[in-house]
CSV table of C-alpha atoms in Angstrom, one decimal:
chain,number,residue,atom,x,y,z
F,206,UNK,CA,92.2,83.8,117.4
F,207,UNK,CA,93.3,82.3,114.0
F,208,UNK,CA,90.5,80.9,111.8
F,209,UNK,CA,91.6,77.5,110.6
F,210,UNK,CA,88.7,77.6,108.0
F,211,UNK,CA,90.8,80.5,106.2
F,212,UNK,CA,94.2,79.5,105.1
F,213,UNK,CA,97.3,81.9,105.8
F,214,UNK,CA,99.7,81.9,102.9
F,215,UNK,CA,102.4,81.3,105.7
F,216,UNK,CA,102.4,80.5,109.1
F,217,UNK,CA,105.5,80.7,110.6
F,218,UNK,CA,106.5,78.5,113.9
F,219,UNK,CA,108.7,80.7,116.5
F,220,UNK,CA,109.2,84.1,116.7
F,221,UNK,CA,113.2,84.7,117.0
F,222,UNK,CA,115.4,86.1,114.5
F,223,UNK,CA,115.0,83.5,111.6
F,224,UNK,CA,110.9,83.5,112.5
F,225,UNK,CA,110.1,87.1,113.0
F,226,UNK,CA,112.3,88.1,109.6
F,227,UNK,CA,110.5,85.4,107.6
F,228,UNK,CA,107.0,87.1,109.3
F,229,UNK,CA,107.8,90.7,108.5
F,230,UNK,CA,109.0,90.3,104.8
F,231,UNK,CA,106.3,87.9,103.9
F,232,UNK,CA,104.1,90.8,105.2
F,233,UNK,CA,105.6,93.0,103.0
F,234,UNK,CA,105.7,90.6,99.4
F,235,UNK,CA,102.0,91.0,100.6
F,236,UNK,CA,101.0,87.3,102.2
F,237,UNK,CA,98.6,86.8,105.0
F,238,UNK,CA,100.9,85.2,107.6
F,239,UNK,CA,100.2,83.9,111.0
F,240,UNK,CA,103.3,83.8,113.6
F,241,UNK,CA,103.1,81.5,116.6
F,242,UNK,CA,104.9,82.2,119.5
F,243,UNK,CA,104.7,80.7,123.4
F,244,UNK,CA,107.3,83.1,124.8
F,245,UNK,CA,108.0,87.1,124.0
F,246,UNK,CA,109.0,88.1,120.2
F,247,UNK,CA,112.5,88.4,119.6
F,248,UNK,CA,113.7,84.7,120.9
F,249,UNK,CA,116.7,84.2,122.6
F,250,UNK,CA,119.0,86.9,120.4
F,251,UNK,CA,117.3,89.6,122.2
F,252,UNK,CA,115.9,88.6,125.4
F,253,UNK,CA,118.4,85.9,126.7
F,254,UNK,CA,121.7,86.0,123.9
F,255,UNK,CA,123.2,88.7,121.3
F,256,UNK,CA,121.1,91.4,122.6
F,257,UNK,CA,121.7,91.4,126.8
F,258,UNK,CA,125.2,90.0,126.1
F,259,UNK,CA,126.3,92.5,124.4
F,260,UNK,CA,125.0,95.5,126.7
F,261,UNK,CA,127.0,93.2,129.6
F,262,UNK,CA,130.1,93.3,127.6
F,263,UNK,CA,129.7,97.1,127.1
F,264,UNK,CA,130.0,97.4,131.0
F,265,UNK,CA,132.6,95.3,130.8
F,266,UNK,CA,134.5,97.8,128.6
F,267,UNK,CA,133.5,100.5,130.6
F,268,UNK,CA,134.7,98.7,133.4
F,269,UNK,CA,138.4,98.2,132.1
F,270,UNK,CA,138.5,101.4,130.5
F,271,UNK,CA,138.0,103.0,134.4
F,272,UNK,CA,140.4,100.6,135.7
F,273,UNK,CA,143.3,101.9,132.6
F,274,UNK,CA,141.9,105.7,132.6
F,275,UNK,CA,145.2,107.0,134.7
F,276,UNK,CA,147.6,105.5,131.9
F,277,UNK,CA,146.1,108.0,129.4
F,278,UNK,CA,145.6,110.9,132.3
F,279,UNK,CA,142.3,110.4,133.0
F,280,UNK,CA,142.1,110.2,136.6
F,281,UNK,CA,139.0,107.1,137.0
F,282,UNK,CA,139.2,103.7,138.9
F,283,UNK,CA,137.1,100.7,139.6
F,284,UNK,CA,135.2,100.4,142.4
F,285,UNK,CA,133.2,97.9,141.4
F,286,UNK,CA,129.6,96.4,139.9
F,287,UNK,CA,126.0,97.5,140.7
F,288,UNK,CA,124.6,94.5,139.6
F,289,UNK,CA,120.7,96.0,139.8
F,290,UNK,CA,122.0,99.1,137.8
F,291,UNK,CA,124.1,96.8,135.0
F,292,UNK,CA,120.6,95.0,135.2
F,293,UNK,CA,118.2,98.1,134.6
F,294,UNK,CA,120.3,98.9,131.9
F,295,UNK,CA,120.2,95.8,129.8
F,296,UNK,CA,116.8,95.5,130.5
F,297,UNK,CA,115.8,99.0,129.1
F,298,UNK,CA,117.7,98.2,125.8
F,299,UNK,CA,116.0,94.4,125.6
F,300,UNK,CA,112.7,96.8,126.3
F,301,UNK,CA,113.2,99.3,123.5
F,302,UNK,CA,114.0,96.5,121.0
F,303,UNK,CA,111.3,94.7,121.6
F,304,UNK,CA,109.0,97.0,121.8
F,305,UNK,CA,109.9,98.5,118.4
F,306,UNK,CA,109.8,95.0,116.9
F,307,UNK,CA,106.1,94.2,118.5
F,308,UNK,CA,105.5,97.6,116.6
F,309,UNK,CA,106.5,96.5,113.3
F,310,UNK,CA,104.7,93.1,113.5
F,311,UNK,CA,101.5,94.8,114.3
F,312,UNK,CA,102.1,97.6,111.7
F,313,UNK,CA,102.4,94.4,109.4
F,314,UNK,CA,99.2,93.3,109.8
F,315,UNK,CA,101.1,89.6,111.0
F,316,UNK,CA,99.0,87.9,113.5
F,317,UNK,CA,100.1,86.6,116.1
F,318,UNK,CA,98.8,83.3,118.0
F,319,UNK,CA,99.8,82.8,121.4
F,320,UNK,CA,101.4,79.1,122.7
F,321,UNK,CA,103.0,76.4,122.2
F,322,UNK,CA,102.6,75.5,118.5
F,323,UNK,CA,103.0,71.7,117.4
F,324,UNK,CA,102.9,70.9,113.6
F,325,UNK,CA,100.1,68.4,113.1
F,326,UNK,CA,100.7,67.9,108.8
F,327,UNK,CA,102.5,70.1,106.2
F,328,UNK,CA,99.8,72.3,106.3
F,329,UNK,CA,98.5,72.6,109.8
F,330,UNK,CA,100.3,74.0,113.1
F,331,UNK,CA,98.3,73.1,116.5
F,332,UNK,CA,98.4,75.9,119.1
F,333,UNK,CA,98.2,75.2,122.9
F,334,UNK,CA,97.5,78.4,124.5
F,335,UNK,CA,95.6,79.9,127.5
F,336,UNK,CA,92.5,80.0,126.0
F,337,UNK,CA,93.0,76.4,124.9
F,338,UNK,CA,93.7,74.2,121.7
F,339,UNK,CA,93.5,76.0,118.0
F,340,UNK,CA,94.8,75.2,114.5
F,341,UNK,CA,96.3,77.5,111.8
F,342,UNK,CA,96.1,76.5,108.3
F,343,UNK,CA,98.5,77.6,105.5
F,344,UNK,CA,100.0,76.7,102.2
F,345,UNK,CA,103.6,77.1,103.5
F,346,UNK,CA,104.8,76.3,107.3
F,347,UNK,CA,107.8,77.4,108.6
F,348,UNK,CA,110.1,75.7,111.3
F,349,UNK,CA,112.0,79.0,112.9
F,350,UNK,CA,112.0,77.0,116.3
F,351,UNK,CA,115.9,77.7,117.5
F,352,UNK,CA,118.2,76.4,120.2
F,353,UNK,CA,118.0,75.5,123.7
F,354,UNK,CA,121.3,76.0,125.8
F,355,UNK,CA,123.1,72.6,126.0
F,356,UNK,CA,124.1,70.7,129.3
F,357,UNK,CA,126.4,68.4,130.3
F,358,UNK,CA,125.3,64.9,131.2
F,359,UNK,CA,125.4,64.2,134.7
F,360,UNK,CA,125.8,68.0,135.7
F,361,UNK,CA,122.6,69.0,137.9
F,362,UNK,CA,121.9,73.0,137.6
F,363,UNK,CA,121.3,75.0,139.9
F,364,UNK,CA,122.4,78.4,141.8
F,365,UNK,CA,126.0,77.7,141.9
F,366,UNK,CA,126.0,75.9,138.3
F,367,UNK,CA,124.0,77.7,135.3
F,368,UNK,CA,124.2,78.1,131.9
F,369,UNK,CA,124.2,81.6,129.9
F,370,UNK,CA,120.5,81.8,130.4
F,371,UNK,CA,120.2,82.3,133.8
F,372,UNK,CA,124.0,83.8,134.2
F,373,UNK,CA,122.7,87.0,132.1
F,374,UNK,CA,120.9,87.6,135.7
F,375,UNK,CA,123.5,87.0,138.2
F,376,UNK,CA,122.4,88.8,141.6
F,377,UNK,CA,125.9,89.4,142.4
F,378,UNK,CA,129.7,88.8,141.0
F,379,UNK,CA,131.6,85.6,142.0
F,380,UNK,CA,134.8,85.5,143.3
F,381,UNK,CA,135.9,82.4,141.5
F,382,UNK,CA,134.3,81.1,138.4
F,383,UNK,CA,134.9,77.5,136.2
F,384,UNK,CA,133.4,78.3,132.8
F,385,UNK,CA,133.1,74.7,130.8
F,386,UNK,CA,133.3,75.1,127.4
F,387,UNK,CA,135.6,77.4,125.4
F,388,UNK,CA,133.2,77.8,122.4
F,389,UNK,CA,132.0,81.6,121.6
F,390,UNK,CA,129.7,81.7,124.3
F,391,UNK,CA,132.4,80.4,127.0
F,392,UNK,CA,135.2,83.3,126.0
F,393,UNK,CA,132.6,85.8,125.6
F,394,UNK,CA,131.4,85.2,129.3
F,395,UNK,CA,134.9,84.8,130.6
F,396,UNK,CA,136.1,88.1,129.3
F,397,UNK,CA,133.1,89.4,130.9
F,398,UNK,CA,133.5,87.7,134.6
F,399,UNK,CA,136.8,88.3,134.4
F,400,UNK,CA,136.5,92.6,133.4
F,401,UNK,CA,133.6,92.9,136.6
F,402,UNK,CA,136.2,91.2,138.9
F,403,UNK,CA,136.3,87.5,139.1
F,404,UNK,CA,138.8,85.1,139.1
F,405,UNK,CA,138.0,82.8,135.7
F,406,UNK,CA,139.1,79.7,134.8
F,407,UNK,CA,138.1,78.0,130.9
F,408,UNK,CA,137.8,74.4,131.2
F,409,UNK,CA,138.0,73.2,127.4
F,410,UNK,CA,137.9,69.4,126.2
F,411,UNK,CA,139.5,70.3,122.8
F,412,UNK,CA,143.0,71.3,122.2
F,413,UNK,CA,142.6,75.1,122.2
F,414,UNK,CA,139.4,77.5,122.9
F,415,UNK,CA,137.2,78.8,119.9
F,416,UNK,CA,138.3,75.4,118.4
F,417,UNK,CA,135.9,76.3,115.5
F,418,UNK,CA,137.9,79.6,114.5
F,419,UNK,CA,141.4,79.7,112.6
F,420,UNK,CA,143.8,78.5,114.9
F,421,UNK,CA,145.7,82.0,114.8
F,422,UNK,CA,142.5,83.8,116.7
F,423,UNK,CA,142.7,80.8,119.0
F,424,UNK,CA,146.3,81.6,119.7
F,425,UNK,CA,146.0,85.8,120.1
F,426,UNK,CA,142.9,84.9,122.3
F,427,UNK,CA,145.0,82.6,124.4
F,428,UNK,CA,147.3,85.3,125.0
F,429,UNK,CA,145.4,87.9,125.4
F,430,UNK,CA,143.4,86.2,128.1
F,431,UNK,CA,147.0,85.1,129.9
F,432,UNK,CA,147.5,89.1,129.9
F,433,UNK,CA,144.2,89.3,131.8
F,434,UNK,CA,144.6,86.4,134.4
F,435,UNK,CA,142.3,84.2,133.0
F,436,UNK,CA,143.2,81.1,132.7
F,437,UNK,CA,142.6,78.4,130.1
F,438,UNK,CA,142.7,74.4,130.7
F,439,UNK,CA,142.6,73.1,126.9
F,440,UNK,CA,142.3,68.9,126.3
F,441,UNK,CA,140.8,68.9,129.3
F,442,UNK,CA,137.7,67.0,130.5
F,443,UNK,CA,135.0,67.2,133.2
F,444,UNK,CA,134.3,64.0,135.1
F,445,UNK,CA,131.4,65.4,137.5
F,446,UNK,CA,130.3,68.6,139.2
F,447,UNK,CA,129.2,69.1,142.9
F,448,UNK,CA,127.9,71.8,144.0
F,449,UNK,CA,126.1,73.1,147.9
F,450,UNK,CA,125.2,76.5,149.3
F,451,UNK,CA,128.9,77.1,150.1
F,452,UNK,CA,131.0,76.5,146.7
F,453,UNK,CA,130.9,74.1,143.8
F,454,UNK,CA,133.9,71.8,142.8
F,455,UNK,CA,134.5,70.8,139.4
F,456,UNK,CA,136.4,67.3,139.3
F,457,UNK,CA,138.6,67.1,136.4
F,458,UNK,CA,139.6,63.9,134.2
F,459,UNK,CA,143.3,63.1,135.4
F,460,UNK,CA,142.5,64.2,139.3
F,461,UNK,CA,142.5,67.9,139.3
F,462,UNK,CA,139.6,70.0,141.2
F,463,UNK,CA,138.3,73.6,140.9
F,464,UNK,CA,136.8,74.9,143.9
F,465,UNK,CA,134.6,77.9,142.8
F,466,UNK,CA,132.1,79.9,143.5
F,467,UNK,CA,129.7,79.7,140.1
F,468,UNK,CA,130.1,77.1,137.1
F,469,UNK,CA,128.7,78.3,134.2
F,470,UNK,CA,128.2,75.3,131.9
F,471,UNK,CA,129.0,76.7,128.0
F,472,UNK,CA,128.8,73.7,126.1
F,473,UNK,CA,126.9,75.1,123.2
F,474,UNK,CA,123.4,75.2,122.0
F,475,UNK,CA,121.1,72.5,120.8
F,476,UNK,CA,118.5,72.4,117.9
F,477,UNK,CA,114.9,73.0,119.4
F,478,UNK,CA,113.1,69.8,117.8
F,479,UNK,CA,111.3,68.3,120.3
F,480,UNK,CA,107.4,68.0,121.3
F,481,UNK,CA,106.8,69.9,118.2
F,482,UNK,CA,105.6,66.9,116.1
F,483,UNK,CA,108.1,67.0,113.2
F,484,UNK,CA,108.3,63.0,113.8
F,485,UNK,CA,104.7,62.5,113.3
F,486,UNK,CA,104.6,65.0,110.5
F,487,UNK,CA,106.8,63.1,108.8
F,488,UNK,CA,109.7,65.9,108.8
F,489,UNK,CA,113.2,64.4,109.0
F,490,UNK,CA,115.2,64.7,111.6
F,491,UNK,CA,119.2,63.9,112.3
F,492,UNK,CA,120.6,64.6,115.6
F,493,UNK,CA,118.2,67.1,116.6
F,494,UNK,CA,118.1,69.2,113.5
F,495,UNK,CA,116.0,69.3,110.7
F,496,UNK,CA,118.1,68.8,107.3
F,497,UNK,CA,116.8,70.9,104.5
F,498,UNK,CA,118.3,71.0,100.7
F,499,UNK,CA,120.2,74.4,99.5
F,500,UNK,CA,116.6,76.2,99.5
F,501,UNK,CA,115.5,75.5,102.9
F,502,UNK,CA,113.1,72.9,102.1
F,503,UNK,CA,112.7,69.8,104.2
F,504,UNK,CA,111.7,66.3,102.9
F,505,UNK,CA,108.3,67.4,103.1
F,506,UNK,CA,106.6,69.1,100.9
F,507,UNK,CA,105.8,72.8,101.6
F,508,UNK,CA,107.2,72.6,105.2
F,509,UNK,CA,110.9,74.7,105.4
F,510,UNK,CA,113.1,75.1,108.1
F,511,UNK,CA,115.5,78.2,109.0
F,512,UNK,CA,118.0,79.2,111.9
F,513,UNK,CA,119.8,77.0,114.1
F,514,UNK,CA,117.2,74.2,113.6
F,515,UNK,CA,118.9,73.8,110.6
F,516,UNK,CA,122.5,72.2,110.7
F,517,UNK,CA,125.3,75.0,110.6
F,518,UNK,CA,126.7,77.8,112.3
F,519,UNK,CA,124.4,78.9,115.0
F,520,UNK,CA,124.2,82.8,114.4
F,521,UNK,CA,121.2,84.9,114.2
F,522,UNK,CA,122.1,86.8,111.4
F,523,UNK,CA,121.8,83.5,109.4
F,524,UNK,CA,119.0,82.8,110.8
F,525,UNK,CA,117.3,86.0,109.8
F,526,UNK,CA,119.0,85.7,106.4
F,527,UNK,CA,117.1,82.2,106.3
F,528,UNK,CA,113.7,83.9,107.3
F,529,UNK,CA,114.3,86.5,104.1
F,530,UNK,CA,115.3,84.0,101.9
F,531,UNK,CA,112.3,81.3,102.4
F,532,UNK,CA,109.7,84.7,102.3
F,533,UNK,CA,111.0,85.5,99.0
F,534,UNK,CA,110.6,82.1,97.6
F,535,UNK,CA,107.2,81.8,98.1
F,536,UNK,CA,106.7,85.6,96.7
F,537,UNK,CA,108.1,83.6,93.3
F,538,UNK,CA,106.6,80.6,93.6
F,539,UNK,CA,103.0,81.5,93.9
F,540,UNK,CA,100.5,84.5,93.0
F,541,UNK,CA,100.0,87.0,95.9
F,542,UNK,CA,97.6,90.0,96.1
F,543,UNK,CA,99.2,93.5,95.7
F,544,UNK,CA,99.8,95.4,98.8
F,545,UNK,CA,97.9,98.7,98.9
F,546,UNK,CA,98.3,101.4,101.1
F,547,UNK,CA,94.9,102.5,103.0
F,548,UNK,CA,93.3,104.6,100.0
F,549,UNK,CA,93.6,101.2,98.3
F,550,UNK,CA,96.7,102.2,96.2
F,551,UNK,CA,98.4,99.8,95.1
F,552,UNK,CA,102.1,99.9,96.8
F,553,UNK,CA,105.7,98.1,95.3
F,554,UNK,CA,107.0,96.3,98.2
F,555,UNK,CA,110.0,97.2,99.1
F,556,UNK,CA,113.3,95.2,100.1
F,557,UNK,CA,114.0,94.0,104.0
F,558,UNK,CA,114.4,97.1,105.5
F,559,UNK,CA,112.3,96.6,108.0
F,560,UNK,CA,113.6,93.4,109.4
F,561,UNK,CA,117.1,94.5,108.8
F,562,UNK,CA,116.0,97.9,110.6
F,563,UNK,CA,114.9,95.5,113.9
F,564,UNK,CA,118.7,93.9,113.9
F,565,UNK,CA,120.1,97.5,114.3
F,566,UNK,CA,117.5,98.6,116.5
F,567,UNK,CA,116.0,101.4,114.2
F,568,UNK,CA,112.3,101.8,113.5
F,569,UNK,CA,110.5,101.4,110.6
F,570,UNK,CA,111.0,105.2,108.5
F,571,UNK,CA,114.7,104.3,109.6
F,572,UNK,CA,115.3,101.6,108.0
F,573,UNK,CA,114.6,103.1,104.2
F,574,UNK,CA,118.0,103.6,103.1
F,575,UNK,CA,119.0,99.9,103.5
F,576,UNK,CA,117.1,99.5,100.1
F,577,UNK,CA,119.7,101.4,98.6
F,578,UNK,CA,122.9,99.7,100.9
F,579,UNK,CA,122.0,96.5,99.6
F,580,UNK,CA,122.1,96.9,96.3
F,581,UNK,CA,125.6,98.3,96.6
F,582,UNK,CA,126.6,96.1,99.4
F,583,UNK,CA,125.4,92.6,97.2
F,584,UNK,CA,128.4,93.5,94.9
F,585,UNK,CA,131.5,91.5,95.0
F,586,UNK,CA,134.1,94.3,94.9
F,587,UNK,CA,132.4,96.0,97.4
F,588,UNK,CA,132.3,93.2,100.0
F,589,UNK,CA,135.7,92.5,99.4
F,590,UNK,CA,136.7,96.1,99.9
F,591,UNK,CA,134.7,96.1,103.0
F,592,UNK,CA,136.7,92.8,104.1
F,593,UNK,CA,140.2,94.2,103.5
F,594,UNK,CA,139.4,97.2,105.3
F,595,UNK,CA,138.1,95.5,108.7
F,596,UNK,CA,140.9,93.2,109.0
F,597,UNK,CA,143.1,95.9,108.4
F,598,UNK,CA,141.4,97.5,111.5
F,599,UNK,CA,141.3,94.7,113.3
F,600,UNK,CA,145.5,94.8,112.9
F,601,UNK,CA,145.3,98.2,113.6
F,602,UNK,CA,143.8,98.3,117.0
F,603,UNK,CA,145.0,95.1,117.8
F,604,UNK,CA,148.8,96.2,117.3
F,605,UNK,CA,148.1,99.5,118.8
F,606,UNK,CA,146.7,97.9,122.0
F,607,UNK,CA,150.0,95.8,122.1
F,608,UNK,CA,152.3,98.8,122.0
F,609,UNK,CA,150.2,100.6,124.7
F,610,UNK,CA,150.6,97.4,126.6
């Protein structure tokens, strides 16, 4: 249990991709940091977004590459989805990441307070946890709360109408699916549905899906997911769902209906502000999130903010660019002890390769030539080098799937 007689140089609230990245490279620039957590480490990247989504989708690929293996003479079809297997699988991975990153934070010396953390001033976090009420002190407090999954107003979950949280689990594949909201999380689950066998239908209120993208991705998407049968309803709006043990109907704006057997509500993500005291700490907030200046400070003094609690794009990688960033400030902005290795040895920190070792699910000794990518990687030439070659990839594959088509 934390002492809150002995100040941490930084105590960091949340434990996702912004939080634990802030934790782990603090640890290294030497500070005594506390992280506070109520739920597992890793957030919702690896347990319930980036991390389980992405295993799903590679049995999605496997499952259309069995379905087009006779077109290049391999002789495979699809027969269909184990859903406990595709389950066991993602789970394993979610498993091995998370224990590696546990690893690391213990390696760290980080320690880590159980609960539900509540900042009380700039310099105090409140923990509720099973062994009750505690407070952690420190010079610097960071917000690394995240997102929740949004909702739509009126729309009552349940089993026939989820969001991606509890879709990541599905028991078995529907038939018929209405996915509301053609934002990232929308196509990525419609692709998906659609590649383990269901029928898929995008409901999206703007004028064309991934509205936030150039409007020539929303256009090869479009088409790509006419090739597959999906279908996409764009400037379209829901007026209400209803939903019993039988089907769920989606009732549209102009008349139309959907009769499916699963909505999965993809409206995006909102900030997670709430019930954590930022009112009462005086911490600004607008709409949800927490505004911060160009370094990630808030309007109060020593308390920053990283991830999607901060207005933006909602990605982890910015997030755990965030929780780098705000560690390294406070390694410039105040005097820290030295690491030393056990003999006492003094030790020169090195750059983020252990966070950035986490993200590609390497461990620690793996990590120890990112030192030297980033140095070449940080110049412009290079990115720009790097840039030309993946779009030219991207033209590549995507013209060559065309012609195979």
């Amino acid at each position: 249990m934390a002492d809150p007689a002995t100040p941490f140089d930084l105590v960091v609230l949340g434990a996702g991709s912004g939080g634990y990245a802030c934790a782990l490279r603090a640890a290294q620039l030497g500070m005594k940091v506390a992280l506070v957590e109520e739920d597992k480490i890793g957030g919702t990247c690896l347990h319930r977004g980036c991390i389980p989504t992405k295993a799903l989708l590679h049995a999605a690929e496997l499952a259309d590459g069995a379905r087009a293996g006779a077109a290049h003479g391999v002789l495979t079809s699809f027969e269909g989805i184990d859903t406990t297997a595709l389950h066991a699988r993602k789970d394993k991975v979610i498993g091995q990441l998370h224990k590696g990153l546990t690893g690391l934070i213990g390696q760290a010396g980080i320690e880590v307070v159980r609960g539900r953390g509540r900042l009380v001033d700039a310099g105090t976090v409140e923990v509720e946890g099973e062994g009750g009420t505690t407070r952690v002190s420190a010079k610097t407090v960071v917000l690394a709360t995240g997102s929740y999954a949004r909702t739509i107003p009126g729309v009552e979950l349940g089993p026939r109408v989820m969001t991606s949280d509890q879709a990541m689990n599905l028991e078995t594949i529907p038939q018929r699916v209405a996915v509301l909201g053609g934002g990232v999380i929308g196509v990525e689950f419609a692709s998906m549905l659609r590649s383990f066998g269901a029928e898929v239908t995008v409901v999206e209120a703007l004028d064309r899906i991934v509205a936030a993208e150039e409007p020539s991705i929303s256009k090869h998407l479009t088409r790509e997911f006419k090739k597959r049968g999906i279908t996409a309803k764009t400037s379209t709006r829901v007026a209400s769902v209803e939903a019993d043990e039988h089907c769920a109907v989606v009732h549209l704006e102009g008349g139309d209906a959907l009769e499916v057997d699963l909505v999965l509500v993809a409206v995006g993500r909102g900030p997670r502000s709430e019930g954590i005291g930022l009112v009462e700490a005086g911490v600004a907030v607008e709409r949800g999130f927490v505004p911060t200046d160009e370094r990630l400070r808030t309007n109060v003094e020593g308390v920053r903010a990283v991830g999607d609690l901060v207005p933006g794009l909602q990605l982890a990688h910015r997030g755990f660019a965030h929780g780098i960033f705000v560690a390294g400030e406070q390694r410039l902005h105040r005097a820290v002890q030295p690491v030393a290795d056990p003999a006492g040895q003094p030790v020169r920190p090195r750059g983020p390769q252990q966070p950035v070792a986490v993200a590609f699910g390497l461990a620690a000794g793996q990590g120890e030539w990112i030192d030297a990518a980033y140095a070449v990687l940080a110049r412009p030439s290079i990115i720009a080098a790097i840039a030309v070659s993946l779009l030219g990839c991207a033209y590549f594959t995507t013209t060559s799937a065309t012609a195979d088509d």
